XYZ file of N, CA and C in Angstrom:
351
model
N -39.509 3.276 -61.367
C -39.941 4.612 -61.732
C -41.221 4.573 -62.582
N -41.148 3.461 -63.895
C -42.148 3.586 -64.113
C -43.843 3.506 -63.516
N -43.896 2.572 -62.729
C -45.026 2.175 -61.716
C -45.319 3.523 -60.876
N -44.397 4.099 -60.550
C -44.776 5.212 -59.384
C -45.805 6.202 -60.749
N -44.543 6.261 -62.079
C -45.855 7.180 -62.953
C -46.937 6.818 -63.240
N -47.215 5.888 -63.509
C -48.495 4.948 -63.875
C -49.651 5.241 -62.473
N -48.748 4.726 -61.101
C -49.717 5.164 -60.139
C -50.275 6.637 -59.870
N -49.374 7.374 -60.207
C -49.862 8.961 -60.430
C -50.819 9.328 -60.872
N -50.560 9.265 -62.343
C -51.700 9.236 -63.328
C -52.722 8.610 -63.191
N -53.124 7.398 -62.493
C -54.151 6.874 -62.025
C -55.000 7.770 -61.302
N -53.903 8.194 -59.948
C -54.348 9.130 -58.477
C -55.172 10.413 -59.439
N -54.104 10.923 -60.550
C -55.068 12.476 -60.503
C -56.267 11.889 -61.800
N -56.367 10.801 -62.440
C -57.397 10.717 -63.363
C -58.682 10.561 -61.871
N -58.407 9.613 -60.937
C -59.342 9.393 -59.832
C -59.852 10.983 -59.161
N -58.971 11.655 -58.830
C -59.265 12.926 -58.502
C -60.272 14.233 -59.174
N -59.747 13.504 -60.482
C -60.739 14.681 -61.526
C -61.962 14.244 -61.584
N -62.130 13.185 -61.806
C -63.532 12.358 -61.414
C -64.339 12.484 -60.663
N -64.029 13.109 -59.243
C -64.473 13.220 -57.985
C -66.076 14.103 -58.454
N -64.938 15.178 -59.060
C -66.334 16.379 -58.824
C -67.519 16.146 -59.964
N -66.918 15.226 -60.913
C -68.219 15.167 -62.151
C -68.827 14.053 -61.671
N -68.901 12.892 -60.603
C -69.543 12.120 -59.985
C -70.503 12.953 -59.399
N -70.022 13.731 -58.163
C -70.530 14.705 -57.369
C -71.909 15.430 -58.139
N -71.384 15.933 -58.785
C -72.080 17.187 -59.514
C -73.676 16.243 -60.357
N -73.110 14.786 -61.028
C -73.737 14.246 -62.029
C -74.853 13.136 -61.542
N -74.759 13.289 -60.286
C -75.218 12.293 -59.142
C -76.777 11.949 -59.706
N -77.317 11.891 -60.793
C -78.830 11.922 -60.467
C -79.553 10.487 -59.773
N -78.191 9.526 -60.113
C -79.300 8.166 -58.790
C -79.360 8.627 -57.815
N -79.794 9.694 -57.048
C -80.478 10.128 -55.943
C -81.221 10.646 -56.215
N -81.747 10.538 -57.114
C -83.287 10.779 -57.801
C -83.873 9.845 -57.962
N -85.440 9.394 -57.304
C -86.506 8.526 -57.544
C -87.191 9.075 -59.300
N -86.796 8.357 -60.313
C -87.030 8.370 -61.464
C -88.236 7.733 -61.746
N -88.737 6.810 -60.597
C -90.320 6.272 -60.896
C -91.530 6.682 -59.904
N -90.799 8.114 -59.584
C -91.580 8.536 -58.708
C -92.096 10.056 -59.325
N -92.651 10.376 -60.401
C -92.511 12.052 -60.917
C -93.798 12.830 -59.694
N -93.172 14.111 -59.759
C -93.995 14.780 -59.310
C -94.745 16.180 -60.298
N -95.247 16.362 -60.625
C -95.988 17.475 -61.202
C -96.746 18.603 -60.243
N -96.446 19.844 -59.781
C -97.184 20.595 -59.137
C -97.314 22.278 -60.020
N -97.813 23.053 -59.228
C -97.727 24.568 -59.849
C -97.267 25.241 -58.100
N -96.606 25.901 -58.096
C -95.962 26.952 -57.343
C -95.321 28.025 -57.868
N -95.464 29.246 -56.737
C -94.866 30.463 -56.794
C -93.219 30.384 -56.662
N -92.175 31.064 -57.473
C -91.045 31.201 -57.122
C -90.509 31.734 -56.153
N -90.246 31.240 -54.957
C -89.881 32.135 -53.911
C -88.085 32.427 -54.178
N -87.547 31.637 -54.555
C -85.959 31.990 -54.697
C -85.825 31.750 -56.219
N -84.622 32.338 -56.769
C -84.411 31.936 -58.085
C -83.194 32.107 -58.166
N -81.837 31.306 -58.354
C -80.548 31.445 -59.054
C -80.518 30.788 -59.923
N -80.185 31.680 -61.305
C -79.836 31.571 -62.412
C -78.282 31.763 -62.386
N -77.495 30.537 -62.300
C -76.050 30.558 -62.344
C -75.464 29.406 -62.788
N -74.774 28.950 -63.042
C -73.282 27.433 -63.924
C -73.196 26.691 -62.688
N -73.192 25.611 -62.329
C -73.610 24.764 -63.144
C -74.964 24.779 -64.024
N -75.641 24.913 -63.001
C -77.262 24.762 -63.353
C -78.118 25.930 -62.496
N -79.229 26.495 -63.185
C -80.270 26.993 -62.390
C -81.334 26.304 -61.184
N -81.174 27.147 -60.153
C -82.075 26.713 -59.392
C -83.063 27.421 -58.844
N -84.153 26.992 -58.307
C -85.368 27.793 -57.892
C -85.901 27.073 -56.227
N -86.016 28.153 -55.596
C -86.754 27.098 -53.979
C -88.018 27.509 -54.171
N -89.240 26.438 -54.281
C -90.659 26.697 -54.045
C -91.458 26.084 -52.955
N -92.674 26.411 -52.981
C -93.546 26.121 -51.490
C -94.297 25.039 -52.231
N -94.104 23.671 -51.694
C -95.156 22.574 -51.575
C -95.354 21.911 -50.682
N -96.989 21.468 -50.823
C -97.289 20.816 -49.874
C -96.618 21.287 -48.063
N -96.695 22.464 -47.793
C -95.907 22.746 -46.339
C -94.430 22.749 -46.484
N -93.689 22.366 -47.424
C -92.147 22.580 -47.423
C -91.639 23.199 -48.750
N -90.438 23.752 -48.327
C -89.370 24.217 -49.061
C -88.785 23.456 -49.723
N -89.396 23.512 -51.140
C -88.619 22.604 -52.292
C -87.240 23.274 -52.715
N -86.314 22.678 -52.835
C -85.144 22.979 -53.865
C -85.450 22.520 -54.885
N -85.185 23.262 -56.204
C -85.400 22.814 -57.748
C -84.290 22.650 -58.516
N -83.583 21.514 -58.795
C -82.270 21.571 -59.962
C -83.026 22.101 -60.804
N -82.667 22.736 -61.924
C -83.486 23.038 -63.079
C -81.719 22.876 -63.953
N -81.815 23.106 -65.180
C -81.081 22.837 -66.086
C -79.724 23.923 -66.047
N -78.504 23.956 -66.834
C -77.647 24.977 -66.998
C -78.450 25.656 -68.135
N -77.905 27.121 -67.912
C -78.556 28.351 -68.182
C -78.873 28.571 -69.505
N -77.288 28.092 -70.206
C -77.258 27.998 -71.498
C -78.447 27.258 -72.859
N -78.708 25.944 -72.059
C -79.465 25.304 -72.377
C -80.929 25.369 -72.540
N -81.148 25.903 -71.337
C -82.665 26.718 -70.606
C -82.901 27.327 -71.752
N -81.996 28.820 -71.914
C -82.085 30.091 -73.246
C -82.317 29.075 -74.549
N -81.681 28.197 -74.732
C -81.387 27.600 -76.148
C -82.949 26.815 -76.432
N -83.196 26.505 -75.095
C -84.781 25.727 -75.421
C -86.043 26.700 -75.552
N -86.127 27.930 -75.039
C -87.188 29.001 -75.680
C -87.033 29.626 -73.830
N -86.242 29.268 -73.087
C -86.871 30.156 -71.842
C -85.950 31.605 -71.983
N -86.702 32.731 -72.058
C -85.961 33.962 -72.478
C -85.399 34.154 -70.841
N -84.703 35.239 -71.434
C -84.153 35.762 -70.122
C -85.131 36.869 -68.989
N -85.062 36.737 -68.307
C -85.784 37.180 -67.032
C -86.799 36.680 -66.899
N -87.266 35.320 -67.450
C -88.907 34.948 -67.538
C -89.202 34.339 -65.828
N -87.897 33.713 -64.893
C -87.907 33.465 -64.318
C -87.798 34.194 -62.717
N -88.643 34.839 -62.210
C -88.728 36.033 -61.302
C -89.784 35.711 -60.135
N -88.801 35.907 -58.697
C -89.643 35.468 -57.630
C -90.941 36.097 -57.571
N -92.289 35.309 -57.307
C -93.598 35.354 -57.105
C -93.668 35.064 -58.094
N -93.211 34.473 -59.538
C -94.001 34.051 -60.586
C -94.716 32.790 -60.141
N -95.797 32.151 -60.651
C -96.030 31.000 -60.986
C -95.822 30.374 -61.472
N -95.337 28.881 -61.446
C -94.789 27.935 -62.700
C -95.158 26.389 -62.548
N -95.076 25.691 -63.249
C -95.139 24.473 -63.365
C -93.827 23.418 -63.333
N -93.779 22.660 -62.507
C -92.785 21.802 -62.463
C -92.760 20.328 -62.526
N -92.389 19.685 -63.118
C -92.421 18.038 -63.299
C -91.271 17.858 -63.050
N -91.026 16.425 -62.124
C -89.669 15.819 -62.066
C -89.569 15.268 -61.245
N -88.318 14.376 -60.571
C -88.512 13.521 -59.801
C -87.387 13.868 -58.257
N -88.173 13.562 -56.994
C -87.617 13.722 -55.826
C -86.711 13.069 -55.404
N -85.702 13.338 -54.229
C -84.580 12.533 -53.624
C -85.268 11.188 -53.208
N -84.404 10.433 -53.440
C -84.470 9.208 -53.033
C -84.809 9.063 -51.155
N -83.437 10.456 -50.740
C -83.588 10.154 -48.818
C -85.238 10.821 -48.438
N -85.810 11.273 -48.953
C -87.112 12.188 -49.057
C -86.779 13.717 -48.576
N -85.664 13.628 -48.561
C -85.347 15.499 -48.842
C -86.033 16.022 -49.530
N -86.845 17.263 -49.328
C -87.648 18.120 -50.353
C -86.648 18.904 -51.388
N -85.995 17.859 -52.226
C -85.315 18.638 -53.702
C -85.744 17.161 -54.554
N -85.934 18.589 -55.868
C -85.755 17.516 -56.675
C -85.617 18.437 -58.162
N -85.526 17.152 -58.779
C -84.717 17.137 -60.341
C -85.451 17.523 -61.427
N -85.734 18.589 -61.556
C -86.574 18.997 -62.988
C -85.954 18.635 -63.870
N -87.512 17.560 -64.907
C -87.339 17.682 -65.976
C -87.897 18.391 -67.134
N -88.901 19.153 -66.626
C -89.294 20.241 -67.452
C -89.991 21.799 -66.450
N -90.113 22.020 -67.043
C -91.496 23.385 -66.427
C -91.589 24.498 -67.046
N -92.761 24.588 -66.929
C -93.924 25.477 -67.617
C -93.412 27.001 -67.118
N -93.559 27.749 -67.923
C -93.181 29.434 -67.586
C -94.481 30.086 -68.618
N -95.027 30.796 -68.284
C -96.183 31.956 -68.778
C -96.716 30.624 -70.483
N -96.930 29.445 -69.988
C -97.626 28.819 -70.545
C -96.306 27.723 -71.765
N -95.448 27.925 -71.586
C -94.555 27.832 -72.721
C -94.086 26.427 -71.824
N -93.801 25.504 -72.381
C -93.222 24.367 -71.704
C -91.772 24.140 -72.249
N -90.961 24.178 -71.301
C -89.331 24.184 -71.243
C -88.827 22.951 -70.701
N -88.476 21.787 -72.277
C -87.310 20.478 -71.304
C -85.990 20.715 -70.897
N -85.914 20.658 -69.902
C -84.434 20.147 -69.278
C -83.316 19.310 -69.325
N -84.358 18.373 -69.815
C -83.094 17.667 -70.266
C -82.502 16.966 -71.609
């Protein structure tokens, strides 16, 4: 009996794990690869986990991790600063498979520079 509990507790500690692997994944980020550009916001969700933004570079549709929301506010980005057709600045680093997303670690809003992480 005891072993079967022991194996249990193993199974659901392995299980809970799943999604903060998932979620926390950033080695699929090229970290020696940064990119720095300026683009218009064409999409913007501001939602938990984290905010995201899709912009136009170079001919493709970037996805942007950007930070959780909470954090964003707490570092000086006010609320609504982030609104499709703005312009902004983005630094950070791309997928490893060369998927057009990648991992902000900062960006610029109406001149104000906001870290992420």
């Amino acid at each position: 009996m005891r072993h079967t509990t022991i194996r249990c507790l193993a199974l659901a500690a392995a299980l809970c794990a799943v999604p903060v692997l998932a979620h926390h994944g950033w080695g699929a980020y090229d970290a020696d690869r940064v990119m720095r550009f300026d683009a218009a916001l064409a999409q913007v969700r501001i939602a938990n986990p984290h905010a995201e933004v899709v912009v136009e570079h170079e001919g493709k549709r970037w996805e942007v991790i950007l930070a959780p929301v909470a954090r964003m506010t707490a570092r000086g980005l006010v609320d609504g600063a982030l609104i499709e057709g703005k312009t902004v600045t983005i630094e950070g680093y791309p997928r490893n498979d060369g998927s057009p997303e990648l991992r902000a670690e900062r960006i610029v809003v109406d001149g104000k520079t906001i870290e992420l992480r």
